[in-house]
Amino acid sequence: NAGVTQTPKFRILKIGQSMTLQCTQDMNHNYMYWYRQDPGMGLKLIYYSVGAGITDKGEVPNGYNVSRSTTEDFPLRLELAAPSQTSVYFCASSSSGGFRGSYEQYFGPGTRLTVT
Amino acid sequence: DQQVKQNSPSLSVQEGRISILNCDYTNSMFDYFLWYKKYPAEGPTFLISISSIKDKNEDGRFTVFLNKSAKHLSLHIVPSQPGDSAVYFCAASGGLISGNTPLVFGKGTRLSVIA
């Protein structure tokens, strides 16, 4: 199992450019998440998905879009990059959980994005 | 408004001693708590969790204590090892009642274990 994989590892964008951050998991998890981590801060939730075709906003969704067409993939789209989107982006996934289930989230290695 | 607070940005501990990392939360709907460990240039990895029906959970050198009345939890690492040097994040969820809900993370505490 590769777990959660993210591409690219690093990217530099110019203001106004767009890009898609890729995320794939091979654990057959229903739940997937996108977080951003700014320096000295915790992880903030951007968007999440509870299954294919279902997505919802997190704490900081502005400037981003997501789609979930398959269980495995959860890409994050930046349409008009701004310097405020300079951050490290983490994708994560988890199983359905339940009262005695586990709510562990498994994280990818992150994408470091710089917008100049 | 921070719902999960880790008030110590950093902590230094001698190898072999106990490390105690603290976390406070404000939302009384949280009923499941997790600790994650993060090395530089890697994603966070799950360390240990505790549900609100318990006040202690132990896994090897790691123990998490939960004080619901004080809305406080702590992670104890005994004995501390140099490989434990990392950033530790506390996270909380309303999962037990609400199902699998997104986690709310604290800002993290950087632990340095000195040999």
GROMACS .gro file of C-alpha atoms in nm:
model
  231
    1ASN     CA    1   0.000   0.000   0.000
    2ALA     CA    2   0.130   0.341  -0.097
    3GLY     CA    3  -0.117   0.510   0.139
    4VAL     CA    4  -0.186   0.873   0.043
    5THR     CA    5   0.021   1.018  -0.239
    6GLN     CA    6   0.038   1.381  -0.345
    7THR     CA    7   0.184   1.547  -0.651
    8PRO     CA    8   0.369   1.770  -0.707
    9LYS     CA    9   0.599   1.797  -0.403
   10PHE     CA   10   0.691   2.157  -0.479
   11ARG     CA   11   0.551   2.424  -0.708
   12ILE     CA   12   0.608   2.793  -0.771
   13LEU     CA   13   0.318   2.982  -0.929
   14LYS     CA   14   0.285   3.336  -1.052
   15ILE     CA   15  -0.005   3.547  -0.928
   16GLY     CA   16  -0.317   3.470  -1.132
   17GLN     CA   17  -0.202   3.129  -1.256
   18SER     CA   18  -0.402   2.817  -1.186
   19MET     CA   19  -0.305   2.464  -1.095
   20THR     CA   20  -0.438   2.137  -0.961
   21LEU     CA   21  -0.289   1.955  -0.665
   22GLN     CA   22  -0.335   1.582  -0.702
   23CYS     CA   23  -0.419   1.341  -0.420
   24THR     CA   24  -0.471   0.965  -0.443
   25GLN     CA   25  -0.528   0.703  -0.173
   26ASP     CA   26  -0.525   0.327  -0.211
   27MET     CA   27  -0.685   0.232   0.122
   28ASN     CA   28  -1.044   0.242  -0.007
   29HIS     CA   29  -1.126   0.520   0.240
   30ASN     CA   30  -1.455   0.700   0.196
   31TYR     CA   31  -1.343   1.021   0.364
   32MET     CA   32  -1.084   1.255   0.216
   33TYR     CA   33  -0.963   1.598   0.325
   34TRP     CA   34  -0.751   1.891   0.213
   35TYR     CA   35  -0.567   2.100   0.471
   36ARG     CA   36  -0.326   2.388   0.450
   37GLN     CA   37  -0.055   2.464   0.702
   38ASP     CA   38   0.088   2.813   0.724
   39PRO     CA   39   0.417   2.872   0.913
   40GLY     CA   40   0.372   2.840   1.290
   41MET     CA   41   0.009   2.746   1.252
   42GLY     CA   42  -0.195   2.431   1.279
   43LEU     CA   43  -0.366   2.260   0.991
   44LYS     CA   44  -0.676   2.430   0.859
   45LEU     CA   45  -0.940   2.238   0.668
   46ILE     CA   46  -1.008   2.361   0.315
   47TYR     CA   47  -1.254   2.104   0.178
   48TYR     CA   48  -1.353   1.750   0.257
   49SER     CA   49  -1.546   1.466   0.097
   50VAL     CA   50  -1.746   1.186   0.256
   51GLY     CA   51  -1.760   0.980  -0.062
   52ALA     CA   52  -1.747   0.996  -0.440
   53GLY     CA   53  -1.962   1.281  -0.567
   54ILE     CA   54  -2.000   1.447  -0.225
   55THR     CA   55  -1.788   1.740  -0.112
   56ASP     CA   56  -1.824   2.011   0.150
   57LYS     CA   57  -1.647   2.327   0.257
   58GLY     CA   58  -1.415   2.343   0.552
   59GLU     CA   59  -1.285   2.641   0.745
   60VAL     CA   60  -1.092   2.815   0.462
   61PRO     CA   61  -1.248   2.723   0.122
   62ASN     CA   62  -1.220   3.059  -0.058
   63GLY     CA   63  -1.001   3.046  -0.368
   64TYR     CA   64  -1.019   2.668  -0.399
   65ASN     CA   65  -1.236   2.407  -0.568
   66VAL     CA   66  -1.254   2.030  -0.537
   67SER     CA   67  -1.415   1.736  -0.707
   68ARG     CA   68  -1.447   1.369  -0.612
   69SER     CA   69  -1.535   1.151  -0.908
   70THR     CA   70  -1.375   0.833  -0.769
   71THR     CA   71  -1.309   0.692  -0.423
   72GLU     CA   72  -0.934   0.710  -0.481
   73ASP     CA   73  -0.883   1.065  -0.609
   74PHE     CA   74  -0.951   1.406  -0.456
   75PRO     CA   75  -0.786   1.688  -0.656
   76LEU     CA   76  -0.770   2.046  -0.526
   77ARG     CA   77  -0.792   2.327  -0.780
   78LEU     CA   78  -0.654   2.680  -0.739
   79GLU     CA   79  -0.808   2.901  -1.007
   80LEU     CA   80  -0.640   3.241  -0.960
   81ALA     CA   81  -0.336   3.199  -0.740
   82ALA     CA   82  -0.271   3.471  -0.482
   83PRO     CA   83   0.029   3.522  -0.247
   84SER     CA   84  -0.202   3.440   0.048
   85GLN     CA   85  -0.222   3.084  -0.089
   86THR     CA   86   0.148   3.028  -0.027
   87SER     CA   87   0.140   2.734   0.211
   88VAL     CA   88   0.200   2.363   0.254
   89TYR     CA   89  -0.100   2.157   0.145
   90PHE     CA   90  -0.178   1.820   0.294
   91CYS     CA   91  -0.428   1.565   0.171
   92ALA     CA   92  -0.562   1.305   0.413
   93SER     CA   93  -0.805   1.015   0.416
   94SER     CA   94  -0.991   0.811   0.676
   95SER     CA   95  -1.229   0.518   0.696
   96SER     CA   96  -1.593   0.554   0.787
   97GLY     CA   97  -1.531   0.512   1.157
   98GLY     CA   98  -1.827   0.458   1.384
   99PHE     CA   99  -1.875   0.441   1.758
  100ARG     CA  100  -1.598   0.189   1.804
  101GLY     CA  101  -1.423   0.284   1.484
  102SER     CA  102  -1.111   0.477   1.431
  103TYR     CA  103  -1.107   0.840   1.330
  104GLU     CA  104  -0.744   0.837   1.241
  105GLN     CA  105  -0.661   1.034   0.934
  106TYR     CA  106  -0.373   0.925   0.715
  107PHE     CA  107  -0.179   1.210   0.560
  108GLY     CA  108   0.017   1.247   0.240
  109PRO     CA  109   0.366   1.404   0.239
  110GLY     CA  110   0.241   1.747   0.138
  111THR     CA  111   0.281   1.993  -0.149
  112ARG     CA  112   0.481   2.309  -0.082
  113LEU     CA  113   0.331   2.590  -0.291
  114THR     CA  114   0.477   2.937  -0.335
  115VAL     CA  115   0.285   3.211  -0.515
  116THR     CA  116   0.490   3.514  -0.621
  117ASP     CA  117  -1.150   3.171   1.774
  118GLN     CA  118  -0.922   2.877   1.842
  119GLN     CA  119  -1.116   2.573   1.955
  120VAL     CA  120  -0.803   2.367   2.019
  121LYS     CA  121  -0.512   2.539   2.187
  122GLN     CA  122  -0.156   2.431   2.241
  123ASN     CA  123  -0.012   2.716   2.440
  124SER     CA  124   0.350   2.602   2.440
  125PRO     CA  125   0.509   2.650   2.096
  126SER     CA  126   0.818   2.456   2.202
  127LEU     CA  127   0.952   2.224   2.471
  128SER     CA  128   1.302   2.092   2.541
  129VAL     CA  129   1.356   1.775   2.742
  130GLN     CA  130   1.661   1.570   2.835
  131GLU     CA  131   1.681   1.221   2.689
  132GLY     CA  132   1.534   0.962   2.926
  133ARG     CA  133   1.313   1.215   3.107
  134ILE     CA  134   0.937   1.262   3.072
  135SER     CA  135   0.792   1.492   2.807
  136ILE     CA  136   0.451   1.641   2.882
  137LEU     CA  137   0.265   1.817   2.603
  138ASN     CA  138  -0.056   1.999   2.685
  139CYS     CA  139  -0.371   2.080   2.491
  140ASP     CA  140  -0.689   2.270   2.585
  141TYR     CA  141  -1.017   2.280   2.398
  142THR     CA  142  -1.322   2.502   2.420
  143ASN     CA  143  -1.592   2.313   2.229
  144SER     CA  144  -1.784   2.082   2.463
  145MET     CA  145  -1.911   1.884   2.160
  146PHE     CA  146  -1.565   1.740   2.104
  147ASP     CA  147  -1.561   1.379   2.218
  148TYR     CA  148  -1.265   1.225   2.043
  149PHE     CA  149  -0.908   1.349   2.065
  150LEU     CA  150  -0.595   1.255   1.875
  151TRP     CA  151  -0.226   1.335   1.882
  152TYR     CA  152  -0.024   1.354   1.562
  153LYS     CA  153   0.351   1.372   1.521
  154LYS     CA  154   0.513   1.556   1.233
  155TYR     CA  155   0.871   1.547   1.110
  156PRO     CA  156   0.999   1.817   0.872
  157ALA     CA  157   0.902   1.769   0.507
  158GLU     CA  158   0.661   1.486   0.596
  159GLY     CA  159   0.290   1.462   0.658
  160PRO     CA  160   0.157   1.422   1.012
  161THR     CA  161   0.136   1.065   1.139
  162PHE     CA  162  -0.114   0.938   1.391
  163LEU     CA  163   0.026   0.870   1.736
  164ILE     CA  164  -0.248   0.799   1.988
  165SER     CA  165  -0.613   0.881   2.052
  166ILE     CA  166  -0.866   0.889   2.333
  167SER     CA  167  -1.244   0.902   2.340
  168SER     CA  168  -1.443   1.099   2.594
  169ILE     CA  169  -1.561   0.782   2.766
  170LYS     CA  170  -1.206   0.726   2.893
  171ASP     CA  171  -0.966   0.938   3.095
  172LYS     CA  172  -0.645   0.759   3.000
  173ASN     CA  173  -0.509   0.566   2.705
  174GLU     CA  174  -0.166   0.410   2.693
  175ASP     CA  175   0.042   0.280   2.404
  176GLY     CA  176   0.399   0.186   2.489
  177ARG     CA  177   0.590   0.498   2.588
  178PHE     CA  178   0.296   0.724   2.504
  179THR     CA  179   0.004   0.799   2.736
  180VAL     CA  180  -0.275   1.046   2.680
  181PHE     CA  181  -0.478   1.181   2.973
  182LEU     CA  182  -0.815   1.350   2.934
  183ASN     CA  183  -0.973   1.579   3.193
  184LYS     CA  184  -1.320   1.656   3.055
  185SER     CA  185  -1.421   1.893   3.332
  186ALA     CA  186  -1.115   2.108   3.264
  187LYS     CA  187  -1.136   2.053   2.886
  188HIS     CA  188  -0.772   1.958   2.894
  189LEU     CA  189  -0.564   1.674   2.763
  190SER     CA  190  -0.198   1.592   2.785
  191LEU     CA  191   0.045   1.359   2.612
  192HIS     CA  192   0.316   1.198   2.823
  193ILE     CA  193   0.621   1.042   2.662
  194VAL     CA  194   0.833   0.828   2.893
  195PRO     CA  195   1.124   0.788   2.848
  196SER     CA  196   1.186   1.055   2.587
  197GLN     CA  197   1.421   0.965   2.303
  198PRO     CA  198   1.601   1.183   2.047
  199GLY     CA  199   1.383   1.031   1.773
  200ASP     CA  200   1.079   1.183   1.945
  201SER     CA  201   1.197   1.529   1.840
  202ALA     CA  202   0.917   1.653   1.616
  203VAL     CA  203   0.614   1.881   1.613
  204TYR     CA  204   0.317   1.736   1.799
  205PHE     CA  205  -0.036   1.836   1.705
  206CYS     CA  206  -0.340   1.790   1.921
  207ALA     CA  207  -0.666   1.739   1.727
  208ALA     CA  208  -1.030   1.705   1.827
  209SER     CA  209  -1.348   1.576   1.671
  210GLY     CA  210  -1.717   1.539   1.749
  211GLY     CA  211  -1.698   1.195   1.590
  212LEU     CA  212  -1.845   0.969   1.854
  213ILE     CA  213  -2.183   1.138   1.841
  214SER     CA  214  -2.182   1.294   1.495
  215GLY     CA  215  -2.002   1.026   1.300
  216ASN     CA  216  -1.675   1.087   1.122
  217THR     CA  217  -1.634   1.465   1.139
  218PRO     CA  218  -1.336   1.672   1.027
  219LEU     CA  219  -1.062   1.723   1.282
  220VAL     CA  220  -0.980   2.058   1.440
  221PHE     CA  221  -0.607   2.097   1.499
  222GLY     CA  222  -0.404   2.298   1.746
  223LYS     CA  223  -0.100   2.498   1.630
  224GLY     CA  224   0.145   2.234   1.747
  225THR     CA  225   0.428   2.206   2.000
  226ARG     CA  226   0.784   2.151   1.883
  227LEU     CA  227   0.952   1.894   2.109
  228SER     CA  228   1.330   1.876   2.120
  229VAL     CA  229   1.482   1.582   2.305
  230ILE     CA  230   1.841   1.655   2.394
  231ALA     CA  231   2.087   1.367   2.417
   0.00000   0.00000   0.00000
